[in-house]
Coordinates of C-alpha atoms and ligand atoms in Angstrom, one line a residue:
X1 CA -11.6 33.3 -11.4
X2 CA -11.5 30.5 -14.4
X3 CA -14.3 28.6 -16.5
X4 CA -13.4 24.4 -14.9
X5 CA -14.3 21.0 -16.2
X6 CA -13.8 19.3 -12.8
X7 CA -12.7 19.9 -9.5
X8 CA -9.9 17.6 -9.5
X9 CA -7.6 15.9 -12.1
X10 CA -5.9 13.0 -11.5
X11 CA -2.9 12.3 -13.6
X12 CA -2.5 8.3 -13.3
X13 CA -5.2 5.4 -13.0
X14 CA -2.8 3.7 -11.3
X15 CA -4.0 2.6 -6.8
X16 CA -3.5 6.0 -6.0
X17 CA -5.4 7.8 -8.9
X18 CA -8.4 5.1 -8.5
X19 CA -8.3 4.5 -4.5
X20 CA -8.2 9.0 -4.8
X21 CA -11.1 9.8 -7.3
X22 CA -13.4 6.9 -5.2
X23 CA -12.6 9.1 -2.1
X24 CA -13.5 12.4 -3.4
X25 CA -16.1 9.8 -6.0
X26 CA -18.1 9.5 -3.0
X27 CA -17.4 12.9 -1.6
X28 CA -19.3 13.7 -5.2
X29 CA -16.1 15.5 -6.6
X30 CA -16.7 16.0 -10.0
X31 CA -13.0 14.7 -11.0
X32 CA -11.6 13.2 -13.9
X33 CA -8.6 10.9 -14.1
X34 CA -6.5 10.7 -17.5
X35 CA -5.4 7.5 -18.4
X36 CA -2.2 6.8 -20.6
X37 CA -2.6 4.2 -21.2
X38 CA -5.7 2.7 -23.3
X39 CA -5.9 0.3 -21.6
X40 CA -5.3 -1.8 -17.8
X41 CA -1.4 -2.5 -18.0
X42 CA -1.8 -6.7 -17.1
X43 CA 2.0 -7.8 -15.7
X44 CA 1.0 -8.3 -11.9
X45 CA 3.4 -6.5 -9.6
X46 CA 2.5 -5.5 -6.1
X47 CA 1.5 -8.8 -4.1
X48 CA 0.5 -7.9 -1.4
X49 CA -2.4 -5.7 0.0
X50 CA -1.3 -4.9 3.8
X51 CA -4.0 -5.2 6.9
X52 CA -4.0 -1.4 6.9
X53 CA -5.3 -1.3 2.9
X54 CA -7.7 -4.3 3.3
X55 CA -9.1 -2.0 6.4
X56 CA -9.9 1.3 4.1
X57 CA -11.3 -0.9 1.7
X58 CA -13.5 -2.3 4.5
X59 CA -14.7 1.2 5.2
X60 CA -14.9 2.0 1.6
X61 CA -17.5 -1.3 1.4
X62 CA -15.1 -3.5 -0.8
X63 CA -12.7 -5.1 0.8
X64 CA -14.6 -8.8 -0.2
X65 CA -14.4 -8.1 -3.3
X66 CA -10.5 -8.2 -2.9
X67 CA -10.2 -10.5 -0.9
X68 CA -12.3 -12.8 -3.0
X69 CA -9.9 -11.9 -6.1
X70 CA -6.8 -14.0 -6.6
X71 CA -5.9 -17.0 -4.1
X72 CA -8.4 -20.1 -3.8
X73 CA -10.2 -19.9 -0.2
X74 CA -8.4 -22.3 0.9
X75 CA -4.4 -21.5 -0.7
X76 CA -1.9 -20.8 2.4
X77 CA -0.4 -18.1 2.3
X78 CA 3.0 -19.4 3.1
X79 CA 6.4 -17.6 2.2
X80 CA 9.7 -20.4 1.3
X81 CA 12.7 -20.0 0.6
X82 CA 14.5 -23.4 -1.5
X83 CA 17.7 -23.6 -2.7
X84 CA 15.9 -24.3 -6.4
X85 CA 12.4 -25.1 -5.8
X86 CA 12.1 -28.0 -7.1
X87 CA 15.3 -28.8 -4.7
X88 CA 15.9 -28.0 -1.2
X89 CA 13.7 -25.7 1.2
X90 CA 15.3 -24.2 3.1
X91 CA 13.5 -21.5 5.7
X92 CA 9.3 -21.2 6.4
X93 CA 7.1 -18.4 6.9
X94 CA 3.6 -20.4 7.1
X95 CA 0.3 -17.6 6.9
X96 CA -3.3 -18.3 6.6
X97 CA -5.3 -18.6 3.4
X98 CA -7.9 -15.8 2.6
X99 CA -10.9 -18.3 3.9
X100 CA -8.6 -18.3 8.0
X101 CA -7.3 -15.3 7.8
X102 CA -11.7 -13.7 7.9
X103 CA -11.8 -15.8 10.8
X104 CA -8.5 -15.4 12.5
X105 CA -8.6 -11.5 12.5
X106 CA -11.4 -12.1 14.8
X107 CA -10.1 -13.7 17.2
X108 CA -6.0 -11.5 16.7
X109 CA -4.9 -8.7 20.2
X110 CA -2.4 -6.4 20.6
X111 CA -0.7 -6.0 17.2
X112 CA -2.5 -7.5 14.8
X113 CA -5.4 -6.8 16.9
X114 CA -7.4 -5.7 13.1
X115 CA -10.3 -5.6 11.1
X116 CA -9.7 -7.3 8.8
X117 CA -6.2 -9.7 8.1
X118 CA -3.3 -8.6 4.6
X119 CA -4.3 -10.0 1.2
X120 CA -1.7 -11.6 -0.9
X121 CA -3.2 -10.6 -4.6
X122 CA -2.3 -9.5 -7.7
X123 CA -2.4 -5.6 -8.0
X124 CA -3.8 -6.3 -11.7
X125 CA -6.8 -7.8 -10.2
X126 CA -7.2 -5.0 -7.2
X127 CA -6.9 -2.4 -10.0
X128 CA -9.5 -3.8 -11.5
X129 CA -11.9 -3.8 -8.5
X130 CA -11.0 -0.1 -8.0
X131 CA -11.2 0.8 -11.6
X132 CA -15.0 -0.1 -11.3
X133 CA -15.1 0.7 -7.5
X134 CA -13.8 5.0 -9.6
X135 CA -16.2 4.3 -12.4
X136 CA -19.1 4.0 -9.9
X137 CA -19.2 7.3 -8.9
X138 CA -21.5 9.4 -10.9
X139 CA -18.5 11.8 -10.6
X140 CA -15.7 10.4 -11.7
X141 CA -14.5 9.9 -15.6
X142 CA -11.7 7.7 -15.9
X143 CA -10.6 9.3 -19.3
X144 CA -8.1 6.0 -20.8
X145 CA -6.0 6.6 -23.7
X146 CA -6.0 9.8 -22.6
X147 CA -1.5 11.5 -21.8
X148 CA -0.8 14.5 -20.3
X149 CA 1.1 17.0 -21.7
X150 CA 1.9 19.7 -19.2
X151 CA 0.2 22.1 -17.1
X152 CA -0.2 24.8 -15.3
X153 CA -0.6 27.0 -12.4
X154 CA -3.1 30.0 -13.4
X155 CA -3.0 30.7 -9.3
X156 CA -7.9 30.0 -9.5
X157 CA -6.5 26.7 -10.3
X158 CA -5.4 24.5 -12.9
X159 CA -4.8 23.4 -16.4
X160 CA -4.5 20.3 -17.9
X161 CA -2.7 19.7 -21.1
X162 CA -3.6 16.3 -23.0
X163 CA -3.8 14.2 -25.7
X164 CA -5.3 10.8 -27.4
X165 CA -2.1 7.9 -26.9
X166 CA -2.5 6.7 -30.0
X167 CA -2.5 10.7 -31.6
X168 CA -4.9 14.2 -31.7
X169 CA -6.5 17.0 -31.4
X170 CA -4.6 18.5 -28.0
X171 CA -7.6 19.6 -25.1
X172 CA -7.2 21.8 -22.8
X173 CA -9.1 21.0 -19.1
X174 CA -9.1 22.9 -16.5
X175 CA -9.4 22.2 -12.8
X176 CA -9.0 23.8 -8.8
X177 CA -6.9 20.7 -8.5
X178 CA -4.4 18.1 -9.9
X179 CA -2.9 14.9 -8.3
X180 CA 0.2 14.1 -10.4
X181 CA -0.7 10.2 -9.5
X182 CA 1.9 8.9 -12.8
X183 CA 4.2 6.1 -11.1
X184 CA 7.9 6.6 -10.3
X185 CA 8.8 8.2 -13.6
X186 CA 5.8 11.3 -13.0
X187 CA 5.9 14.5 -14.9
X188 CA 4.1 16.0 -13.1
X189 CA 6.9 15.9 -10.7
X190 CA 9.2 16.8 -13.2
X191 CA 7.3 19.8 -14.6
X192 CA 7.0 20.9 -10.8
X193 CA 11.1 20.0 -10.5
X194 CA 10.5 18.7 -7.4
X195 CA 13.6 15.9 -7.3
X196 CA 13.6 12.1 -5.2
X197 CA 16.1 12.7 -3.0
X198 CA 17.6 9.6 -1.1
X199 CA 19.1 6.4 -2.4
X200 CA 19.0 4.4 -5.9
X201 CA 21.7 2.3 -7.3
X202 CA 22.3 0.6 -4.3
X203 CA 23.9 -3.2 -5.4
X204 CA 23.1 -6.4 -3.7
X205 CA 23.0 -9.5 -4.3
X206 CA 19.7 -10.2 -4.9
X207 CA 17.3 -7.1 -4.7
X208 CA 19.7 -4.5 -5.6
X209 CA 19.6 -3.8 -9.1
X210 CA 17.6 -4.0 -12.3
X211 CA 15.7 -7.3 -12.7
X212 CA 12.9 -9.3 -15.0
X213 CA 10.1 -10.5 -14.7
X214 CA 8.1 -13.6 -16.5
X215 CA 4.3 -14.0 -16.2
X216 CA 3.4 -17.7 -17.1
X217 CA 1.5 -20.7 -17.2
X218 CA 1.7 -23.8 -16.5
X219 CA -0.1 -26.1 -15.1
X220 CA 2.3 -28.4 -14.7
X221 CA 4.6 -26.5 -12.2
X222 CA 3.1 -28.1 -8.7
X223 CA 4.3 -31.6 -10.2
X224 CA 7.7 -30.6 -10.1
X225 CA 7.7 -29.6 -7.4
X226 CA 8.2 -31.8 -4.1
X227 CA 7.4 -29.2 -0.6
X228 CA 4.0 -28.4 0.5
X229 CA 2.7 -25.0 -1.8
X230 CA 3.5 -21.5 -1.1
X231 CA 2.5 -17.8 -2.0
X232 CA 5.5 -17.0 -2.9
X233 CA 8.5 -19.3 -3.5
X234 CA 12.4 -17.6 -3.1
X235 CA 15.2 -18.9 -4.8
X236 CA 18.7 -18.6 -2.7
X237 CA 21.6 -20.5 -4.8
X238 CA 25.0 -18.3 -6.7
X239 CA 23.7 -19.4 -9.1
X240 CA 20.2 -17.9 -9.6
X241 CA 17.5 -16.1 -7.3
X242 CA 14.7 -15.5 -7.8
X243 CA 11.3 -14.7 -6.4
X244 CA 8.2 -15.8 -7.5
X245 CA 4.7 -14.8 -6.6
X246 CA 1.7 -17.3 -7.3
X247 CA -0.9 -15.4 -8.9
X248 CA -4.3 -17.7 -9.0
X249 CA -3.1 -20.5 -8.0
X250 CA -3.5 -23.4 -10.2
X251 CA -1.8 -21.9 -13.5
X252 CA -0.5 -19.2 -13.4
X253 CA 3.1 -17.0 -11.1
X254 CA 5.1 -14.4 -11.6
X255 CA 8.8 -15.0 -11.9
X256 CA 11.1 -12.6 -10.8
X257 CA 15.5 -13.2 -11.7
X258 CA 18.2 -9.9 -10.5
X259 CA 20.3 -9.7 -14.1
X260 CA 23.7 -10.1 -13.7
X261 CA 26.8 -8.1 -15.5
X262 CA 26.6 -9.0 -18.8
X263 CA 22.5 -9.5 -19.1
X264 CA 20.5 -6.9 -20.4
X265 CA 16.9 -7.4 -21.0
X266 CA 16.4 -6.1 -24.9
X267 CA 18.4 -9.1 -25.4
X268 CA 16.8 -11.8 -23.6
X269 CA 14.2 -14.1 -26.1
X270 CA 11.8 -15.8 -24.4
X271 CA 14.6 -19.1 -24.9
X272 CA 16.7 -17.4 -23.2
X273 CA 13.9 -16.4 -20.3
X274 CA 12.7 -19.8 -20.2
X275 CA 16.0 -21.0 -19.3
X276 CA 16.6 -18.4 -16.2
X277 CA 13.4 -19.8 -14.4
X278 CA 15.2 -23.6 -15.4
X279 CA 17.7 -22.4 -13.0
X280 CA 15.5 -20.9 -10.8
X281 CA 13.9 -24.4 -10.5
X282 CA 15.9 -26.9 -11.6
X283 CA 13.7 -29.3 -12.8
X284 CA 12.3 -29.5 -16.3
X285 CA 9.2 -28.2 -16.9
X286 CA 7.4 -26.3 -20.4
X287 CA 6.4 -23.0 -19.4
X288 CA 3.9 -20.8 -21.2
X289 CA 5.4 -16.9 -21.2
X290 CA 2.1 -14.5 -21.3
X291 CA 3.6 -11.2 -20.5
X292 CA 7.3 -9.8 -19.5
X293 CA 8.8 -7.3 -17.2
X294 CA 12.0 -5.1 -16.4
X295 CA 12.1 -2.8 -12.9
X296 CA 14.5 -2.2 -10.9
X297 CA 15.5 -2.1 -6.9
X298 CA 18.3 -0.2 -5.4
X299 CA 15.8 2.9 -4.6
X300 CA 15.1 4.4 -1.8
X301 CA 12.9 7.7 -2.6
X302 CA 11.1 10.5 -1.7
X303 CA 9.9 13.6 -3.5
X304 CA 11.5 16.9 -2.6
X305 CA 8.0 18.1 -1.9
X306 CA 5.0 17.0 -2.8
X307 CA 2.6 20.4 -3.3
X308 CA 3.0 23.6 -5.3
X309 CA -0.5 25.3 -5.4
X310 CA -3.4 23.8 -7.1
X311 CA -0.8 20.7 -8.1
X312 CA -0.1 17.4 -5.0
X313 CA 1.8 14.2 -6.3
X314 CA 1.2 10.6 -4.2
X315 CA 1.7 8.0 -4.9
X316 CA 5.3 6.6 -6.5
X317 CA 5.8 10.0 -8.0
X318 CA 6.1 10.7 -4.7
X319 CA 8.0 9.0 -3.3
X320 CA 10.1 5.0 -5.1
X321 CA 11.2 1.5 -3.4
X322 CA 12.2 -0.9 -3.5
X323 CA 9.5 -3.3 -2.8
X324 CA 11.0 -5.8 -0.2
X325 CA 7.4 -6.0 1.9
X326 CA 5.9 -5.2 0.2
X327 CA 4.9 -1.5 0.6
X328 CA 4.9 1.3 -2.3
X329 CA 0.7 0.1 -3.7
X330 CA 0.0 0.1 0.2
X331 CA 2.3 3.6 0.9
X332 CA 0.1 4.7 -2.7
X333 CA -3.2 3.7 -1.8
X334 CA -2.5 5.7 1.9
X335 CA -1.7 8.6 0.0
X336 CA -4.5 8.7 -1.8
X337 CA -6.5 8.1 1.6
X338 CA -5.2 10.5 3.4
X339 CA -5.6 13.5 -0.3
X340 CA -9.2 12.8 -0.6
X341 CA -11.1 14.2 1.9
X342 CA -8.5 16.9 2.0
X343 CA -9.7 17.4 -0.9
X344 CA -13.4 16.5 -0.5
X345 CA -13.5 19.2 2.5
X346 CA -11.3 22.9 0.6
X347 CA -13.9 22.3 -2.3
X348 CA -16.8 21.5 0.3
X349 CA -16.1 25.0 1.8
X350 CA -15.6 23.3 5.3
X351 CA -11.5 22.7 4.6
X352 CA -9.6 25.7 6.7
X353 CA -6.7 27.2 5.0
X354 CA -3.9 25.1 6.2
X355 CA -5.8 22.2 5.9
X356 CA -4.2 20.5 2.9
X357 CA -0.3 22.2 3.8
X358 CA -1.1 19.1 6.4
X359 CA -0.9 16.4 3.5
X360 CA 2.4 17.5 2.2
X361 CA 3.4 17.5 6.4
X362 CA 1.8 14.4 7.2
X363 CA 3.6 11.8 4.2
X364 CA 6.5 13.0 3.6
X365 CA 6.9 12.4 6.6
X366 CA 5.5 8.8 6.3
X367 CA 7.3 7.7 3.0
X368 CA 10.6 8.8 4.4
X369 CA 9.6 5.8 7.4
X370 CA 8.0 3.5 5.2
X371 CA 10.6 3.3 2.2
X372 CA 14.0 3.6 4.8
X373 CA 11.4 -0.1 6.5
X374 CA 11.8 -1.8 3.1
X375 CA 16.2 -0.8 2.3
X376 CA 15.8 -2.6 5.7
X377 CA 14.3 -5.5 4.6
X378 CA 16.2 -6.4 0.9
X379 CA 19.0 -5.4 2.2
X380 CA 18.0 -8.5 5.0
X381 CA 16.7 -10.0 2.2
X382 CA 20.1 -8.6 0.2
X383 CA 23.3 -8.8 1.7
X384 CA 23.0 -12.5 2.6
X385 CA 24.9 -13.7 -0.3
X386 CA 25.1 -18.0 -0.1
X387 CA 27.8 -20.5 0.2
X388 CA 29.9 -21.4 -1.8
X389 CA 29.0 -25.0 -0.2
X390 CA 24.6 -24.3 0.2
X391 CA 24.1 -27.4 -2.8
X392 CA 26.3 -29.2 -2.0
X393 CA 25.2 -33.0 -1.4
X394 CA 28.2 -33.3 1.6
X395 CA 27.9 -32.0 5.6
X396 CA 29.4 -28.9 4.4
X397 CA 26.9 -28.2 2.1
X398 CA 23.8 -29.5 5.0
X399 CA 25.3 -27.8 6.9
X400 CA 25.2 -23.9 4.9
X401 CA 21.3 -25.4 4.5
X402 CA 20.5 -25.0 8.2
X403 CA 22.4 -21.9 8.8
X404 CA 21.1 -20.2 5.3
X405 CA 17.6 -22.1 6.5
X406 CA 17.8 -19.9 9.8
X407 CA 18.7 -16.6 8.2
X408 CA 15.8 -16.7 6.5
X409 CA 13.2 -18.2 8.5
X410 CA 14.5 -14.5 11.3
X411 CA 13.7 -13.2 7.9
X412 CA 11.5 -14.3 6.6
X413 CA 9.8 -12.8 10.2
X414 CA 10.9 -9.2 9.8
X415 CA 9.7 -8.3 6.4
X416 CA 5.9 -10.1 5.8
X417 CA 5.1 -10.0 9.6
X418 CA 4.8 -6.2 9.7
X419 CA 1.6 -4.6 11.8
X420 CA 4.0 -2.2 13.2
X421 CA 4.9 -1.3 10.4
X422 CA 0.9 -1.1 9.6
X423 CA -0.8 -0.5 12.1
X424 CA 1.6 2.3 13.4
X425 CA 2.2 5.3 10.8
X426 CA 2.0 8.3 12.8
X427 CA 1.3 11.7 12.1
X428 CA 3.3 13.3 15.1
X429 CA 3.8 17.0 14.3
X430 CA 1.0 17.6 11.6
X431 CA -0.3 21.5 12.0
X432 CA -4.7 18.8 12.5
X433 CA -3.7 17.0 15.2
X434 CA -4.3 18.4 19.1
X435 CA -1.8 16.3 21.0
X436 CA -3.0 15.9 24.4
X437 CA 0.5 16.2 25.5
X438 CA 1.2 11.6 25.7
X439 CA 3.6 9.7 23.7
X440 CA 3.5 7.3 21.0
X441 CA 4.9 3.5 21.5
X442 CA 8.5 3.2 19.9
X443 CA 7.3 2.0 16.1
X444 CA 9.4 -1.2 15.2
X445 CA 8.4 -2.3 12.2
X446 CA 7.8 -5.8 14.0
X447 CA 5.7 -5.3 16.2
X448 CA 2.6 -2.8 17.1
X449 CA 1.4 -1.5 20.7
X450 CA -3.1 -0.1 20.5
X451 CA -2.9 3.3 21.6
X452 CA -5.4 6.0 20.7
X453 CA -2.6 8.8 20.8
X454 CA -3.8 11.9 19.1
X455 CA -1.5 10.8 15.7
X456 CA -2.2 7.7 15.2
X457 CA -5.9 5.2 13.8
X458 CA -7.5 4.8 15.7
X459 CA -7.7 1.1 17.5
X460 CA -9.5 -1.5 16.5
X461 CA -11.5 -3.4 18.8
X462 CA -15.1 -6.5 17.9
X463 CA -17.9 -5.5 19.6
X464 CA -20.6 -8.0 21.0
X465 CA -22.7 -7.7 18.7
X466 CA -20.0 -8.9 16.0
X467 CA -19.0 -6.2 13.8
X468 CA -15.4 -4.0 13.8
X469 CA -16.2 -1.0 15.7
X470 CA -14.7 0.9 12.7
X471 CA -17.9 -0.6 11.0
X472 CA -19.9 2.3 13.4
X473 CA -17.2 5.0 12.0
X474 CA -19.1 8.8 10.5
X475 CA -17.5 8.4 6.0
X476 CA -16.8 11.8 8.2
X477 CA -15.6 13.1 11.2
X478 CA -16.4 10.7 14.2
X479 CA -17.0 11.9 18.1
X480 CA -17.1 8.6 19.6
X481 CA -18.3 9.1 23.9
X482 CA -16.9 6.7 25.7
X483 CA -17.4 5.3 29.2
X484 CA -21.2 4.4 30.2
X485 CA -21.7 8.1 31.4
X486 CA -21.4 9.2 28.0
X487 CA -20.3 13.1 28.3
X488 CA -23.1 15.4 26.5
X489 CA -21.7 15.9 22.3
X490 CA -24.3 18.9 22.0
X491 CA -21.7 21.5 22.4
X492 CA -19.1 20.1 19.7
X493 CA -22.1 18.8 17.2
X494 CA -23.8 23.0 18.0
X495 CA -19.3 23.8 17.0
X496 CA -19.6 21.5 13.2
X497 CA -22.4 22.7 12.6
X498 CA -21.0 26.6 12.4
X499 CA -18.1 25.6 10.6
X500 CA -19.7 22.9 7.7
X501 CA -17.8 19.7 9.0
X502 CA -19.6 17.0 8.9
X503 CA -19.6 15.6 12.8
X504 CA -20.8 11.3 13.4
X505 CA -21.0 10.8 17.0
X506 CA -21.4 6.8 18.4
X507 CA -21.3 5.9 21.6
X508 CA -19.7 3.0 23.1
X509 CA -20.2 2.2 26.6
X510 CA -18.3 -0.2 27.3
X511 CA -15.5 -1.0 29.1
X512 CA -13.7 -2.0 27.2
X513 CA -13.3 0.6 24.3
X514 CA -12.6 2.7 27.3
X515 CA -9.8 1.6 28.4
X516 CA -8.6 1.1 25.0
X517 CA -8.4 4.9 24.6
X518 CA -7.8 5.6 27.7
X519 CA -10.9 8.9 27.1
X520 CA -14.1 9.6 27.7
X521 CA -13.7 11.4 23.6
X522 CA -12.8 10.8 21.2
X523 CA -12.3 12.8 17.3
X524 CA -11.8 10.5 14.8
X525 CA -10.5 11.9 11.3
X526 CA -12.2 10.2 8.4
X527 CA -9.2 8.7 7.6
X528 CA -9.7 6.3 11.1
X529 CA -6.4 8.5 12.7
X530 CA -7.5 10.3 16.1
X531 CA -7.0 13.5 16.2
X532 CA -7.1 14.9 19.3
X533 CA -9.1 12.7 22.9
X534 CA -9.6 13.9 25.7
X535 CA -12.9 15.0 28.5
X536 CA -15.4 17.5 29.8
X537 CA -13.3 20.8 29.9
X538 CA -11.4 21.0 26.5
X539 CA -13.0 23.5 24.8
X540 CA -15.1 21.7 20.4
X541 CA -14.4 25.3 18.7
X542 CA -10.5 25.4 18.8
X543 CA -11.0 21.7 18.1
X544 CA -12.6 20.9 16.0
X545 CA -11.3 24.5 13.9
X546 CA -7.7 22.9 14.0
X547 CA -9.0 19.4 13.1
X548 CA -10.1 21.3 10.0
X549 CA -7.3 23.4 9.5
X550 CA -8.8 26.7 10.2
X551 CA -6.2 28.0 11.9
Ligands
FAD601 C1 7.8 -6.4 -9.5 C2 7.2 -5.6 -8.4 C3 6.7 -6.1 -6.8 C4 6.0 -4.7 -6.2 N1 5.2 -6.4 -4.7 C5 4.6 -4.3 -4.0 C6 3.8 -5.1 -2.9 O1 4.2 -6.6 -2.8 N2 3.3 -5.2 -2.2 C7 3.3 -2.6 -2.8 O2 3.2 -2.1 -2.2 N3 4.1 -3.0 -3.4 C8 4.8 -3.3 -4.7 N4 6.1 -3.0 -5.8 C9 5.4 -1.4 -5.8 C10 4.0 -1.5 -6.5 O3 3.8 -1.9 -8.3 C11 3.9 0.6 -6.5 O4 4.0 0.7 -5.5 C12 3.3 0.8 -7.5 O5 1.4 0.5 -7.9 C13 2.0 2.1 -7.0 O6 0.4 2.6 -7.5 P1 0.4 4.8 -8.4 O7 -0.4 4.9 -8.5 O8 1.0 5.1 -7.4 O9 1.4 4.5 -9.6 P2 1.1 3.2 -11.4 O10 0.8 2.4 -10.1 O11 2.5 3.6 -11.6 O12 0.1 3.5 -11.8 C14 1.1 5.1 -12.4 C15 -0.2 5.3 -14.0 O13 0.6 6.9 -14.0 C16 -0.3 5.9 -15.8 N5 1.0 7.9 -16.1 C17 1.9 8.1 -16.3 N6 2.3 8.9 -17.0 C18 0.8 9.8 -17.8 C19 0.7 10.4 -18.3 N7 1.4 11.5 -18.8 N8 -0.8 10.8 -18.1 C20 -1.3 9.4 -17.9 N9 -1.1 8.8 -17.4 C21 0.5 9.1 -17.2 C22 0.3 5.2 -15.5 O14 0.0 4.6 -16.9 C23 0.2 3.7 -14.8 O15 -1.1 3.7 -15.4 C24 5.5 -4.2 -6.7 C25 6.8 -3.4 -7.7 C26 6.8 -4.0 -7.9 C27 7.7 -4.1 -9.4

């Protein structure tokens, strides 16, 4: 046995590492988070928090804090396409402001049957909330400015060597588990010797190549754009394709353009960066550059393995996306949600020997699914080559703009209306899911069919008192008793006690809930995934043991 400094060491305080720290911290697990940066990254990065991620933030009690960030409450989250921002508008997908989203979600059904709608906010703001929530957990210690140098599996656990990023003495920390949430360049993945598998280096007219980005300030930008406000602005032309997200709805924006052959990030000074933006805007405007960044579009990569011994991978360390569809950070958060309760269950003793295997089985399949959807979005966006006459002041130019607008009106709804992706991720075939023999609905990006078929998200329901069904579930496992004649939960509670599995029992007598779940009893996991559904004839011991990884 080794003397441990904590139970889990997380390498990297991005969205994945911080969310995992919250899941562990809320369960009282001693956790150290190593982060090589001394102070948080201040580049906006991701812009979209998907609805499922918002539902997890709601489960943890801070969805409202996140929804309050970013754009003003009445700012529309439209996605709009232009030849250049101050020239022709080509297409628009109108989407609600955060104030409208809060109200709309209570009235929507079908594909958008949900407790939360998506929220458009820069990743740097979300990370501030995640960091504060993680730091508020008594058992979580975040160590900024500490870089993981190397790690070893000792057989009993993990030894992690770390040193101050600014120089200083190296220390060794010991824990039962280590999780590499250390981003696309993941030193943890490299130390494990796992490569990425999939597509890299895709070349497209846009979203396939080296991208250059600036975060800038301009209080006058809206004055020179003669179109209604949007959240995301795309420039479609043959000269400088780009996208721009509004960061605060007032004076800060985040502009990304693809470098052309012969352009290199190192050679772009501020004057050239401003010129690139001018090309996409096509109107005179002075801007103040706050920060610059570069990244590569064209990845759809998944790590060969997600675990070896006591070391696991999550987030970009395990999968790398082209950000079309806005799935990288959201997939990273779901990794953390999946892994958090499982690690805690093992450390507390009620998780069985097969529980951790299910992490890679469930999340690797999901990563392949999501990277493949993102690649499809990038193709739809980036393989479209703007017609030569697109900007001409002629009948041919107008016709080209109409054709281009038709494409992007279709594309916007394909890429940005994705309830099927966000709610429809499934863990069919996972060893800890007990199938009832029913088949789930087909997996489609733009359509979600609520279903309690085991292996998917527990379908959502608003209760008569205005609460979400999710607000009534336990923090760990929940046994949902449905129908007007509830089945006695005592045998389930007795078996749960026998293996130490925390189980809440929640009754819902409504016909609507019984109809939605198509069953009298439903076992819902801590990550709100249906583990099993059935009736009186079930064997609670077999079901609970499988769901907890004892087999
Ligand atoms: C322009 C752009 C737009 C995007 N838009 C979206 C979007 O709208 N929606 C979406 O879902 N995703 C989007 N993404 C992707 C998203 O930003 C990433 O998927 C997300 O940051 C991944 O989170 P992570 O925690 O896995 O990794 P990261 O955010 O990369 O965090 C990893 C952390 O590990 C730290 N680290 C690395 N090595 C070490 C070490 N040796 N020791 C200690 N710490 C270390 C790093 O400093 C970093 O803080 C976008 C990305 C880009 C570039």
